[in-house]
Short mmCIF file of C-alpha atoms in Angstrom, two decimals:
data_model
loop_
_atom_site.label_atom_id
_atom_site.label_comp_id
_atom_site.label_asym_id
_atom_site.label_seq_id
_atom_site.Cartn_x
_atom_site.Cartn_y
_atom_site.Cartn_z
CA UNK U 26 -17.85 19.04 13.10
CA UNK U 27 -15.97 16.37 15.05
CA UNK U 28 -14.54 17.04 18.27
CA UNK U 29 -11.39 15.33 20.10
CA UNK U 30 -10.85 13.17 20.59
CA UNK U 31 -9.73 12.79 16.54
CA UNK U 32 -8.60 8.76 16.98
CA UNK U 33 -12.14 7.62 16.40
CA UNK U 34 -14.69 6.68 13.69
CA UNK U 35 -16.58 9.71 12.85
CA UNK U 36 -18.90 8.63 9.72
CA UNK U 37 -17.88 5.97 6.98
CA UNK U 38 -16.66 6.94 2.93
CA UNK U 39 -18.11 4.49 0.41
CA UNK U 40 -14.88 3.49 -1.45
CA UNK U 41 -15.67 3.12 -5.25
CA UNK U 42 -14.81 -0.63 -7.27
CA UNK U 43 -12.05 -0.21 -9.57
CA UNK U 44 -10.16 2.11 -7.75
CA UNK U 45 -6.54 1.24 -6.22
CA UNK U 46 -8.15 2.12 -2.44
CA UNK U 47 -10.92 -0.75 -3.09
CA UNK U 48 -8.12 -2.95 -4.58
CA UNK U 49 -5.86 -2.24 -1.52
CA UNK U 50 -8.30 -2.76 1.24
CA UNK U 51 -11.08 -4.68 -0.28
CA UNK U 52 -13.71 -2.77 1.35
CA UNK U 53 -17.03 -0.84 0.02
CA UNK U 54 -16.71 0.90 3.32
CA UNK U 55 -14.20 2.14 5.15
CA UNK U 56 -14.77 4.61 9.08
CA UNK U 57 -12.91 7.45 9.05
CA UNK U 58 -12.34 10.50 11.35
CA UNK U 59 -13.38 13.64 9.89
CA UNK U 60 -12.56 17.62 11.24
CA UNK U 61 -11.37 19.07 7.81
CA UNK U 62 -13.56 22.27 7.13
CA UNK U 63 -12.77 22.24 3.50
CA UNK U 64 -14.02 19.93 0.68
CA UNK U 65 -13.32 19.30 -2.72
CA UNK U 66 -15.81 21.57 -5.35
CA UNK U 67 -14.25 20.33 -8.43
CA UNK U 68 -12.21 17.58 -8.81
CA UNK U 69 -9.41 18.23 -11.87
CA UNK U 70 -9.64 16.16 -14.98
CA UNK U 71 -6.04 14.36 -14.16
CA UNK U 72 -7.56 13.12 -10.46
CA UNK U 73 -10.53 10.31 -10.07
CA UNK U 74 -12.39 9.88 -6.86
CA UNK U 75 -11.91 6.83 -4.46
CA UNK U 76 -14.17 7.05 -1.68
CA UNK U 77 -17.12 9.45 -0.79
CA UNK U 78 -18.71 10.20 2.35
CA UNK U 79 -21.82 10.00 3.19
CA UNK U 80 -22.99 13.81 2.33
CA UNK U 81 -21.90 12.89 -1.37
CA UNK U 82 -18.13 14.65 -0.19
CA UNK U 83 -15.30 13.18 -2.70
CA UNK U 84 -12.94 12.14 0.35
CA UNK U 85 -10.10 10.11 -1.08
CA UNK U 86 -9.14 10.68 -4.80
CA UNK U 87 -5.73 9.54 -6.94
CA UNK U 88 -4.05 10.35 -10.02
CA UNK U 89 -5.22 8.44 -12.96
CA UNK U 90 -2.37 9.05 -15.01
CA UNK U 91 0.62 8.72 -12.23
CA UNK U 92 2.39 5.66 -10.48
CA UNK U 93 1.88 6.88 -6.78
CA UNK U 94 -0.99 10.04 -6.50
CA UNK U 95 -3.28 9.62 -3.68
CA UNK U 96 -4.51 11.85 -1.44
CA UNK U 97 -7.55 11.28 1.37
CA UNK U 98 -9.56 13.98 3.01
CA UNK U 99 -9.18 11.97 6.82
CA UNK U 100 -6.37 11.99 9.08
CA UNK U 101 -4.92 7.90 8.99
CA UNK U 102 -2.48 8.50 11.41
CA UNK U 103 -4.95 9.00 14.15
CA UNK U 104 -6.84 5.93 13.24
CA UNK U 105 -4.27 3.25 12.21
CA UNK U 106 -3.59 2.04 16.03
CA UNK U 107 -7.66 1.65 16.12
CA UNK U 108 -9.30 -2.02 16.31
CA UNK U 109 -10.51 -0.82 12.64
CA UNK U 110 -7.25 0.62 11.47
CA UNK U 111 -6.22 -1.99 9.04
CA UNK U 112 -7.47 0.22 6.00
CA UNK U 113 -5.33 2.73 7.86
CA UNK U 114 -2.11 1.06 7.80
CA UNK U 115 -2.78 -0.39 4.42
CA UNK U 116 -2.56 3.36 3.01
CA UNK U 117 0.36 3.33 5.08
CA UNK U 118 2.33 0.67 4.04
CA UNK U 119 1.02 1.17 0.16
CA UNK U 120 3.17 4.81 0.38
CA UNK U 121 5.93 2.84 1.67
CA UNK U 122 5.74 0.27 -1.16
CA UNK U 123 5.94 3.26 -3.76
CA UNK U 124 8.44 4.94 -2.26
CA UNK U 125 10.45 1.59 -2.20
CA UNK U 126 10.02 1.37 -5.74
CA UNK U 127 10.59 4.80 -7.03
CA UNK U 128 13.87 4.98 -5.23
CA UNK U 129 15.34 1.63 -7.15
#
C-alpha cells in the first residue's frame, strides 16, 4: 500500500500495443502512483484493457466501441508536474481534445 506522499512513482503498468494509451504516449511502460484498494475482477465485454501492473492488475482500460471511454486505476493529477509526467499530461490533454470535439 503506498503511503504519502502520492506525487511519486510507486510501480510501473505495462501499457499494451494497439491500444489508444500506447498510441498516445508511445510507451510499453509507463510509472504510476498507486493507493487504490480496489481492482478490477472482471472486465465487461464493451471495455479492453490498456495497461497492467505488475501483479497482472488491469490498471487502465477504454471503451472499444465509444469515441472518448477511458478510465485508469492511478491518480494523474498527482504525477503530471513530475520529471516523468509527460504520459500524465498526455491523458490530460487527450480528455481535453475529446471534449473539444464532442462539443462542435
Amino acid at each position: 500500500h503506498m503511503t504519502p506522499p502520492y506525487d511519486r512513482i510507486q510501480h510501473y503498468d505495462n501499457v499494451i500495443e494497439d491500444t489508444p494509451l500506447f498510441e498516445l504516449t508511445g510507451k510499453e511502460k509507463i510509472g504510476v502512483n498507486s493507493y487504490h484498494h480496489q481492482a478490477v475482477k472482471e472486465l465487461a465485454e464493451s471495455l479492453e484493457p490498456m495497461a497492467v501492473s505488475e501483479d497482472g492488475l488491469i490498471e487502465a482500460v477504454y471503451g472499444k466501441n465509444r469515441k472518448f471511454l477511458w478510465a485508469v486505476q492511478w491518480h494523474p493529477e498527482r504525477l503530471w508536474s513530475q520529471p516523468d509526467g509527460l504520459p500524465h499530461r498526455a491523458l490530460f490533454a487527450a480528455l481535453v481534445d475529446a471534449a473539444k470535439s464532442a462539443a462542435v
